[in-house]
Amino acid sequence: MFKKLWLIFGPVLIAGACLGALLLSPFRFSHPSAKTLSTAATSMSANVIKGEAIKDAAFNADYIPIIGSSELSRMDPLHPSVMAEKYNWKNKPFLIGAPGTQSLTHFLSLQATGQHLTGKKAVVIISPQWFVPRGVKSEMFDFFYSPLQTSYFLVRAKDSAATRYAAKRILDLTSDTTSGVMRDALKNKALGLPLTTVQKVYINNIKRPGLQHQDQLFSQLFIHGREKELTRGLKALPDEQDLQTLDQVATTLGRKATAGNPFGIQKKFYEQRILPNQAKLKGEQSNFNYESSPEFSDFQLMLDFFAQHKMAVQFIIPPVNARWASYTGLSQDMLNNFSTKISYQLKSQGFNNIVDMTKDGNEDYFMQDTIHLGWRGWLKVDQHVQPFMATKKAGKVSYKLSDDYLDRSWQDVAGDQVQDFEE
């Protein structure tokens, strides 16, 4: 009887034991290849966003992070990734973001890079749509939640107002995801308490090594590259990087892609996403508000990381399609107030490299759809991003962070009242 059971279950048990030993062993797997890094740089794959190994290798090589969300996936020929490939930019963009990613996910992803970004540069595209009254949706945060990155946060983050705020936010947004020792450790961080000996031993010697090995083993196996879009984009660009010629290319591509609708929206998007509901959408966004949101404090966590690691960061604030905003009732005054508020948060702490395109939404072929940059919009981004990315070193930076931006009073202050906000 025992022999029969062993013949049935023995191989499974042995395989499980071998896999467990492999994941917990001190053995380190090989670094990602140059081809893997190139593919991962434009993939926006969840396993890349949630991992560490590929990003660490990329930031040690010639890649600079461009952090954002859904707009990064609009890869027309003027997209920075295509332009960098076509014109051999010295440093290439490494896209960090996907539809649904917001500041808290980016904070966890960045802090888990350790020292790989210290003294270097990054670009952040700030979506006004992140800053809705309830902030990031828990289901979207859960989708991109990384126990690996959280384990780094737990064992490395020193007690501070930012650490306590971050731990509390993670606990609030992952009620069904974290459990056991990890969750208890997050509670300690949220209360400003040190981890217990049991928590340290478990996370450092069992949980984190296993997650690191899973990341090294599997994150390189499931990367969906964007080679087809890149190749198509490369063919559409002229041989020389001339601004006037590129603007003509962007205009031609935009005119062709948006023909036949009143909003200047890409035809496929308009026909599939707008046209079936167009009548219902008139005036639908008149009550939208991007001025009051917990996202302002989540965003502060990224600023805290940039300051701690002495990074130089370029921030880009994209516009909304003005014709679409007019139709749906989305207030341009509210968008301007959002821009004023986020710019105040940045500049008051020393982050002065801001490209504010809030008022460009009426430019022809600037937007691909309702809220995402398109041909001429990307071209304007390129004009700022390329010279910024010409070097990786940050140079001398000086920041003065304020914990007041982690407070509810800042989250709720109106954009036209920021001058009255007392730090």
Short mmCIF file of C-alpha atoms in Angstrom, two decimals:
data_model
loop_
_atom_site.label_atom_id
_atom_site.label_comp_id
_atom_site.label_asym_id
_atom_site.label_seq_id
_atom_site.Cartn_x
_atom_site.Cartn_y
_atom_site.Cartn_z
CA MET A 1 0.00 0.00 0.00
CA PHE A 2 2.77 2.41 1.01
CA LYS A 3 4.68 1.52 -2.15
CA LYS A 4 1.67 2.32 -4.34
CA LEU A 5 1.13 5.67 -2.60
CA TRP A 6 4.79 6.50 -2.98
CA LEU A 7 4.70 5.70 -6.68
CA ILE A 8 1.74 8.07 -7.08
CA PHE A 9 2.75 10.95 -4.84
CA GLY A 10 6.49 10.45 -4.47
CA PRO A 11 7.55 12.30 -7.65
CA VAL A 12 5.29 15.24 -6.76
CA LEU A 13 6.74 15.46 -3.26
CA ILE A 14 10.30 15.26 -4.57
CA ALA A 15 9.61 17.94 -7.19
CA GLY A 16 8.03 20.19 -4.58
CA ALA A 17 10.97 19.70 -2.22
CA CYS A 18 13.46 20.46 -5.00
CA LEU A 19 11.57 23.63 -5.99
CA GLY A 20 11.40 24.75 -2.37
CA ALA A 21 15.12 24.15 -1.91
CA LEU A 22 15.84 26.06 -5.11
CA LEU A 23 13.75 29.07 -4.08
CA LEU A 24 15.26 29.22 -0.60
CA SER A 25 18.85 28.53 -1.61
CA PRO A 26 21.45 31.34 -1.56
CA PHE A 27 22.18 30.62 -5.24
CA ARG A 28 21.80 33.66 -7.51
CA PHE A 29 20.53 33.31 -11.04
CA SER A 30 22.13 35.00 -14.03
CA HIS A 31 21.49 38.67 -14.77
CA PRO A 32 18.95 39.55 -17.46
CA SER A 33 20.44 39.73 -20.93
CA ALA A 34 20.59 42.91 -23.01
CA LYS A 35 17.78 41.50 -25.16
CA THR A 36 15.63 40.89 -22.10
CA LEU A 37 16.20 44.45 -20.88
CA SER A 38 15.35 45.86 -24.30
CA THR A 39 12.10 43.89 -24.42
CA ALA A 40 11.21 44.69 -20.83
CA ALA A 41 11.85 48.43 -21.32
CA THR A 42 8.67 48.83 -23.38
CA SER A 43 6.65 45.84 -22.18
CA MET A 44 4.85 47.48 -19.23
CA SER A 45 4.30 43.89 -18.07
CA ALA A 46 2.91 43.37 -14.58
CA ASN A 47 5.68 40.93 -13.67
CA VAL A 48 8.29 43.57 -14.57
CA ILE A 49 6.49 46.28 -12.60
CA LYS A 50 6.10 43.96 -9.59
CA GLY A 51 9.65 42.59 -9.77
CA GLU A 52 13.11 43.85 -8.89
CA ALA A 53 15.78 41.98 -10.86
CA ILE A 54 15.06 43.36 -14.35
CA LYS A 55 14.64 46.96 -13.23
CA ASP A 56 17.81 46.83 -11.12
CA ALA A 57 19.79 45.58 -14.13
CA ALA A 58 18.23 48.18 -16.43
CA PHE A 59 19.06 51.09 -14.14
CA ASN A 60 22.65 49.87 -13.91
CA ALA A 61 22.71 49.92 -17.73
CA ASP A 62 21.68 52.78 -20.02
CA TYR A 63 18.04 53.07 -19.07
CA ILE A 64 16.20 55.90 -17.33
CA PRO A 65 12.72 55.27 -15.88
CA ILE A 66 9.72 57.03 -17.39
CA ILE A 67 7.00 56.55 -14.80
CA GLY A 68 3.34 56.89 -15.69
CA SER A 69 0.25 54.85 -16.42
CA SER A 70 -1.98 54.16 -19.44
CA GLU A 71 -0.56 56.94 -21.65
CA LEU A 72 2.73 55.03 -21.89
CA SER A 73 0.99 52.31 -23.90
CA ARG A 74 -0.03 54.78 -26.68
CA MET A 75 3.05 53.94 -28.70
CA ASP A 76 2.76 55.89 -31.95
CA PRO A 77 5.97 56.75 -33.89
CA LEU A 78 6.60 59.91 -31.82
CA HIS A 79 6.55 58.00 -28.51
CA PRO A 80 9.87 58.52 -26.64
CA SER A 81 10.71 54.79 -26.79
CA VAL A 82 10.46 54.79 -30.58
CA MET A 83 12.32 58.08 -30.93
CA ALA A 84 15.13 56.88 -28.66
CA GLU A 85 15.55 53.73 -30.74
CA LYS A 86 15.40 55.51 -34.10
CA TYR A 87 17.81 58.31 -33.23
CA ASN A 88 20.12 56.36 -30.89
CA TRP A 89 19.55 58.36 -27.76
CA LYS A 90 22.42 57.64 -25.39
CA ASN A 91 20.04 56.60 -22.63
CA LYS A 92 16.82 54.77 -23.38
CA PRO A 93 13.43 55.04 -21.62
CA PHE A 94 12.41 52.19 -19.33
CA LEU A 95 8.62 52.42 -19.04
CA ILE A 96 7.27 51.83 -15.54
CA GLY A 97 3.51 51.86 -15.42
CA ALA A 98 0.34 50.45 -16.93
CA PRO A 99 -3.35 51.27 -16.89
CA GLY A 100 -4.31 51.33 -13.21
CA THR A 101 -0.91 52.08 -11.70
CA GLN A 102 -0.71 55.18 -9.51
CA SER A 103 1.64 56.78 -7.03
CA LEU A 104 1.55 54.14 -4.27
CA THR A 105 2.40 51.31 -6.67
CA HIS A 106 5.20 53.42 -8.13
CA PHE A 107 6.53 54.23 -4.65
CA LEU A 108 6.79 50.53 -3.74
CA SER A 109 8.36 49.74 -7.09
CA LEU A 110 10.93 52.54 -6.77
CA GLN A 111 11.95 51.93 -3.16
CA ALA A 112 12.64 48.27 -3.94
CA THR A 113 15.33 49.34 -6.44
CA GLY A 114 17.47 50.11 -3.40
CA GLN A 115 20.52 52.15 -4.43
CA HIS A 116 20.28 51.40 -8.16
CA LEU A 117 18.69 54.82 -8.80
CA THR A 118 20.70 56.84 -6.29
CA GLY A 119 22.10 60.00 -7.88
CA LYS A 120 20.35 59.29 -11.19
CA LYS A 121 17.38 60.67 -13.14
CA ALA A 122 13.72 59.81 -13.72
CA VAL A 123 10.77 61.21 -15.64
CA VAL A 124 7.26 61.16 -14.15
CA ILE A 125 4.12 61.74 -16.24
CA ILE A 126 1.45 62.90 -13.78
CA SER A 127 -2.06 61.90 -14.83
CA PRO A 128 -4.68 64.29 -13.42
CA GLN A 129 -7.07 61.32 -13.52
CA TRP A 130 -5.13 59.68 -10.66
CA PHE A 131 -6.33 62.41 -8.29
CA VAL A 132 -9.99 61.45 -7.94
CA PRO A 133 -11.69 61.95 -4.56
CA ARG A 134 -11.22 58.33 -3.41
CA GLY A 135 -7.73 57.87 -4.83
CA VAL A 136 -6.45 54.59 -6.25
CA LYS A 137 -8.99 51.78 -6.41
CA SER A 138 -8.14 48.91 -4.08
CA GLU A 139 -8.68 46.31 -6.82
CA MET A 140 -6.19 48.05 -9.11
CA PHE A 141 -3.65 48.45 -6.32
CA ASP A 142 -4.15 44.80 -5.45
CA PHE A 143 -3.50 43.74 -9.05
CA PHE A 144 -0.07 45.37 -9.07
CA TYR A 145 0.66 44.67 -5.41
CA SER A 146 4.07 43.07 -4.93
CA PRO A 147 4.84 41.14 -1.72
CA LEU A 148 8.48 41.17 -2.88
CA GLN A 149 8.62 44.97 -2.93
CA THR A 150 6.69 45.17 0.34
CA SER A 151 9.22 42.83 1.96
CA TYR A 152 11.97 45.30 0.96
CA PHE A 153 9.96 48.16 2.44
CA LEU A 154 9.43 46.25 5.69
CA VAL A 155 13.08 45.41 6.31
CA ARG A 156 14.64 48.68 5.05
CA ALA A 157 12.26 51.58 5.77
CA LYS A 158 13.17 53.60 8.85
CA ASP A 159 10.45 55.01 11.03
CA SER A 160 9.13 58.33 9.72
CA ALA A 161 5.83 60.01 8.97
CA ALA A 162 6.14 58.79 5.35
CA THR A 163 6.84 55.19 6.45
CA ARG A 164 3.88 55.17 8.82
CA TYR A 165 1.62 56.68 6.14
CA ALA A 166 2.77 54.18 3.48
CA ALA A 167 2.25 51.17 5.76
CA LYS A 168 -1.23 52.32 6.69
CA ARG A 169 -2.18 52.85 3.04
CA ILE A 170 -0.93 49.39 2.10
CA LEU A 171 -2.93 47.86 4.93
CA ASP A 172 -6.05 49.79 3.90
CA LEU A 173 -5.80 48.75 0.26
CA THR A 174 -4.76 45.11 0.61
CA SER A 175 -7.11 43.66 3.19
CA ASP A 176 -7.44 40.40 1.24
CA THR A 177 -3.88 40.22 -0.07
CA THR A 178 -1.48 40.41 2.83
CA SER A 179 -1.74 38.08 5.77
CA GLY A 180 0.15 36.54 8.66
CA VAL A 181 3.62 37.79 9.53
CA MET A 182 3.78 40.31 6.66
CA ARG A 183 0.53 41.96 7.72
CA ASP A 184 1.58 42.07 11.38
CA ALA A 185 4.87 43.65 10.29
CA LEU A 186 2.98 46.30 8.31
CA LYS A 187 0.90 47.06 11.40
CA ASN A 188 4.11 47.60 13.38
CA LYS A 189 5.40 50.00 10.70
CA ALA A 190 2.11 51.87 10.66
CA LEU A 191 2.37 52.36 14.45
CA GLY A 192 6.02 53.40 14.32
CA LEU A 193 7.14 50.21 16.09
CA PRO A 194 10.19 48.11 15.14
CA LEU A 195 9.72 44.68 13.64
CA THR A 196 9.87 41.80 16.10
CA THR A 197 12.71 39.27 15.93
CA VAL A 198 10.34 36.66 14.50
CA GLN A 199 9.17 39.09 11.80
CA LYS A 200 12.76 40.01 10.84
CA VAL A 201 13.91 36.38 10.69
CA TYR A 202 10.89 35.26 8.66
CA ILE A 203 11.00 38.12 6.14
CA ASN A 204 14.80 38.23 5.75
CA ASN A 205 15.47 34.49 5.64
CA ILE A 206 12.33 32.83 4.29
CA LYS A 207 9.84 35.16 2.64
CA ARG A 208 12.14 37.57 0.80
CA PRO A 209 14.69 35.01 -0.54
CA GLY A 210 11.86 32.88 -1.90
CA LEU A 211 10.20 35.86 -3.59
CA GLN A 212 13.53 37.07 -5.01
CA HIS A 213 14.21 33.70 -6.59
CA GLN A 214 10.71 33.56 -8.04
CA ASP A 215 11.33 37.00 -9.53
CA GLN A 216 14.69 35.95 -10.98
CA LEU A 217 13.26 32.71 -12.35
CA PHE A 218 9.92 33.79 -13.77
CA SER A 219 9.91 37.54 -14.43
CA GLN A 220 12.05 37.04 -17.54
CA LEU A 221 9.82 34.32 -18.97
CA PHE A 222 6.57 36.19 -19.46
CA ILE A 223 7.45 39.54 -20.95
CA HIS A 224 5.25 40.64 -23.81
CA GLY A 225 7.37 42.96 -25.87
CA ARG A 226 6.16 45.67 -28.24
CA GLU A 227 8.51 44.92 -31.09
CA LYS A 228 5.77 45.19 -33.74
CA GLU A 229 4.75 48.67 -32.61
CA LEU A 230 8.39 49.73 -32.39
CA THR A 231 9.19 48.41 -35.86
CA ARG A 232 6.11 50.08 -37.33
CA GLY A 233 7.05 53.34 -35.65
CA LEU A 234 10.66 53.24 -36.81
CA LYS A 235 9.54 52.92 -40.43
CA ALA A 236 7.34 56.02 -40.15
CA LEU A 237 10.11 58.31 -38.88
CA PRO A 238 12.49 60.28 -41.15
CA ASP A 239 16.20 59.45 -41.14
CA GLU A 240 17.17 62.76 -39.57
CA GLN A 241 15.79 64.04 -36.28
CA ASP A 242 14.59 67.40 -37.53
CA LEU A 243 11.84 69.09 -35.50
CA GLN A 244 9.99 70.67 -38.43
CA THR A 245 10.00 67.43 -40.42
CA LEU A 246 8.89 65.44 -37.37
CA ASP A 247 6.04 67.88 -36.76
CA GLN A 248 4.91 67.35 -40.34
CA VAL A 249 5.06 63.58 -39.82
CA ALA A 250 3.08 63.87 -36.56
CA THR A 251 0.49 66.10 -38.22
CA THR A 252 0.06 63.75 -41.18
CA LEU A 253 -0.25 60.68 -38.96
CA GLY A 254 -2.67 62.45 -36.63
CA ARG A 255 -4.84 63.80 -39.44
CA LYS A 256 -5.11 60.36 -41.03
CA ALA A 257 -5.83 58.56 -37.75
CA THR A 258 -8.49 60.97 -36.48
CA ALA A 259 -10.46 61.67 -39.65
CA GLY A 260 -14.22 61.57 -39.33
CA ASN A 261 -15.10 62.60 -35.79
CA PRO A 262 -15.65 65.95 -34.06
CA PHE A 263 -13.19 65.45 -31.19
CA GLY A 264 -9.95 64.69 -33.02
CA ILE A 265 -9.91 61.24 -31.44
CA GLN A 266 -8.28 58.20 -33.02
CA LYS A 267 -10.87 56.61 -35.30
CA LYS A 268 -10.83 53.13 -33.76
CA PHE A 269 -11.16 54.49 -30.22
CA TYR A 270 -13.95 56.84 -31.28
CA GLU A 271 -15.97 54.17 -33.07
CA GLN A 272 -15.60 51.53 -30.35
CA ARG A 273 -15.56 53.54 -27.12
CA ILE A 274 -17.28 56.86 -27.81
CA LEU A 275 -19.81 56.60 -30.62
CA PRO A 276 -22.07 53.94 -29.01
CA ASN A 277 -22.50 56.15 -25.91
CA GLN A 278 -21.87 59.63 -27.28
CA ALA A 279 -25.28 61.09 -26.48
CA LYS A 280 -25.13 59.84 -22.88
CA LEU A 281 -21.68 61.33 -22.35
CA LYS A 282 -22.66 64.94 -23.06
CA GLY A 283 -22.14 66.89 -19.82
CA GLU A 284 -21.26 63.67 -18.00
CA GLN A 285 -18.00 64.99 -16.49
CA SER A 286 -19.20 68.37 -15.23
CA ASN A 287 -18.79 67.24 -11.61
CA PHE A 288 -15.34 65.66 -11.98
CA ASN A 289 -12.89 66.86 -9.36
CA TYR A 290 -9.12 66.30 -9.36
CA GLU A 291 -8.37 68.80 -6.60
CA SER A 292 -9.22 66.71 -3.52
CA SER A 293 -7.71 63.25 -3.22
CA PRO A 294 -5.55 60.98 -1.01
CA GLU A 295 -3.44 60.61 -4.15
CA PHE A 296 -1.67 63.90 -3.27
CA SER A 297 -0.20 62.19 -0.20
CA ASP A 298 0.55 58.96 -2.08
CA PHE A 299 2.38 61.13 -4.60
CA GLN A 300 4.39 62.65 -1.74
CA LEU A 301 5.83 59.19 -1.04
CA MET A 302 7.46 59.22 -4.48
CA LEU A 303 8.89 62.67 -3.77
CA ASP A 304 10.25 61.34 -0.49
CA PHE A 305 12.01 58.54 -2.37
CA PHE A 306 13.46 60.94 -4.97
CA ALA A 307 14.79 63.23 -2.25
CA GLN A 308 16.29 60.41 -0.20
CA HIS A 309 18.08 59.09 -3.27
CA LYS A 310 19.17 62.52 -4.51
CA MET A 311 17.54 62.04 -7.88
CA ALA A 312 16.85 64.68 -10.54
CA VAL A 313 13.29 64.29 -11.79
CA GLN A 314 11.41 65.83 -14.69
CA PHE A 315 7.64 66.01 -14.18
CA ILE A 316 5.21 66.21 -17.10
CA ILE A 317 1.58 67.25 -16.66
CA PRO A 318 -0.39 66.23 -19.78
CA PRO A 319 -3.58 67.98 -20.94
CA VAL A 320 -7.06 66.64 -21.60
CA ASN A 321 -8.54 66.72 -25.12
CA ALA A 322 -10.15 70.18 -25.02
CA ARG A 323 -12.95 69.41 -27.48
CA TRP A 324 -13.84 66.32 -25.49
CA ALA A 325 -13.68 68.25 -22.21
CA SER A 326 -16.03 70.89 -23.61
CA TYR A 327 -18.51 68.22 -24.74
CA THR A 328 -18.47 66.31 -21.45
CA GLY A 329 -18.42 69.43 -19.27
CA LEU A 330 -15.00 68.71 -17.76
CA SER A 331 -13.92 72.04 -16.28
CA GLN A 332 -10.74 73.63 -17.65
CA ASP A 333 -10.66 75.83 -14.53
CA MET A 334 -10.61 72.67 -12.39
CA LEU A 335 -7.77 71.24 -14.52
CA ASN A 336 -5.86 74.51 -14.13
CA ASN A 337 -6.41 74.40 -10.37
CA PHE A 338 -5.12 70.82 -10.29
CA SER A 339 -2.01 71.93 -12.15
CA THR A 340 -1.54 74.81 -9.70
CA LYS A 341 -1.87 72.50 -6.68
CA ILE A 342 0.48 69.74 -7.85
CA SER A 343 3.00 72.32 -9.07
CA TYR A 344 2.90 74.01 -5.65
CA GLN A 345 3.56 70.66 -3.96
CA LEU A 346 6.53 70.11 -6.24
CA LYS A 347 8.12 73.56 -6.31
CA SER A 348 7.71 74.27 -2.60
CA GLN A 349 9.94 71.26 -1.95
CA GLY A 350 12.55 71.96 -4.62
CA PHE A 351 11.25 69.93 -7.58
CA ASN A 352 11.33 72.66 -10.20
CA ASN A 353 11.63 70.72 -13.47
CA ILE A 354 7.96 70.74 -14.51
CA VAL A 355 6.61 70.57 -18.05
CA ASP A 356 3.02 71.76 -17.69
CA MET A 357 1.02 71.03 -20.85
CA THR A 358 -2.39 71.53 -19.21
CA LYS A 359 -3.39 74.24 -21.70
CA ASP A 360 -2.28 72.38 -24.85
CA GLY A 361 -5.38 70.20 -25.16
CA ASN A 362 -6.80 72.27 -28.03
CA GLU A 363 -3.76 71.71 -30.27
CA ASP A 364 -4.52 69.62 -33.35
CA TYR A 365 -3.30 66.03 -33.18
CA PHE A 366 -1.83 66.64 -29.71
CA MET A 367 -4.04 63.99 -28.10
CA GLN A 368 -4.64 60.47 -29.37
CA ASP A 369 -7.97 60.12 -27.59
CA THR A 370 -9.77 61.78 -24.70
CA ILE A 371 -6.95 61.94 -22.14
CA HIS A 372 -3.90 60.27 -23.71
CA LEU A 373 -1.06 61.98 -25.54
CA GLY A 374 -0.76 61.39 -29.27
CA TRP A 375 1.49 62.36 -32.17
CA ARG A 376 2.24 66.05 -31.60
CA GLY A 377 1.82 65.69 -27.84
CA TRP A 378 4.55 63.07 -27.69
CA LEU A 379 6.72 65.24 -29.92
CA LYS A 380 6.50 68.06 -27.38
CA VAL A 381 7.37 65.59 -24.63
CA ASP A 382 10.38 64.41 -26.66
CA GLN A 383 11.70 67.96 -26.89
CA HIS A 384 11.95 68.09 -23.10
CA VAL A 385 12.76 64.46 -22.32
CA GLN A 386 15.62 63.95 -24.77
CA PRO A 387 17.95 66.69 -23.45
CA PHE A 388 17.06 65.74 -19.87
CA MET A 389 17.94 62.10 -20.55
CA ALA A 390 21.21 62.92 -22.30
CA THR A 391 23.01 62.10 -19.04
CA LYS A 392 22.11 59.67 -16.28
CA LYS A 393 23.74 61.51 -13.39
CA ALA A 394 21.46 63.80 -11.41
CA GLY A 395 24.10 66.36 -10.52
CA LYS A 396 23.57 68.50 -7.47
CA VAL A 397 20.00 68.57 -6.17
CA SER A 398 18.49 70.28 -3.13
CA TYR A 399 15.12 69.32 -1.72
CA LYS A 400 13.27 70.34 1.43
CA LEU A 401 10.52 67.82 2.16
CA SER A 402 7.49 68.59 4.32
CA ASP A 403 5.38 65.95 6.09
CA ASP A 404 2.42 68.34 5.86
CA TYR A 405 1.74 66.94 2.38
CA LEU A 406 0.91 63.59 4.00
CA ASP A 407 -1.93 65.21 5.91
CA ARG A 408 -5.62 65.15 5.06
CA SER A 409 -5.71 68.95 5.18
CA TRP A 410 -3.43 69.08 2.11
CA GLN A 411 -5.36 66.38 0.31
CA ASP A 412 -8.52 68.47 0.54
CA VAL A 413 -7.26 72.01 -0.06
CA ALA A 414 -8.58 73.53 -3.29
CA GLY A 415 -6.16 74.30 -6.08
CA ASP A 416 -6.91 78.03 -6.00
CA GLN A 417 -6.24 78.18 -2.25
CA VAL A 418 -2.81 76.57 -2.04
CA GLN A 419 -1.12 79.86 -1.22
CA ASP A 420 -3.03 79.82 2.06
CA PHE A 421 -1.83 76.34 2.96
CA GLU A 422 0.40 76.53 6.00
CA GLU A 423 3.37 74.21 5.92
#
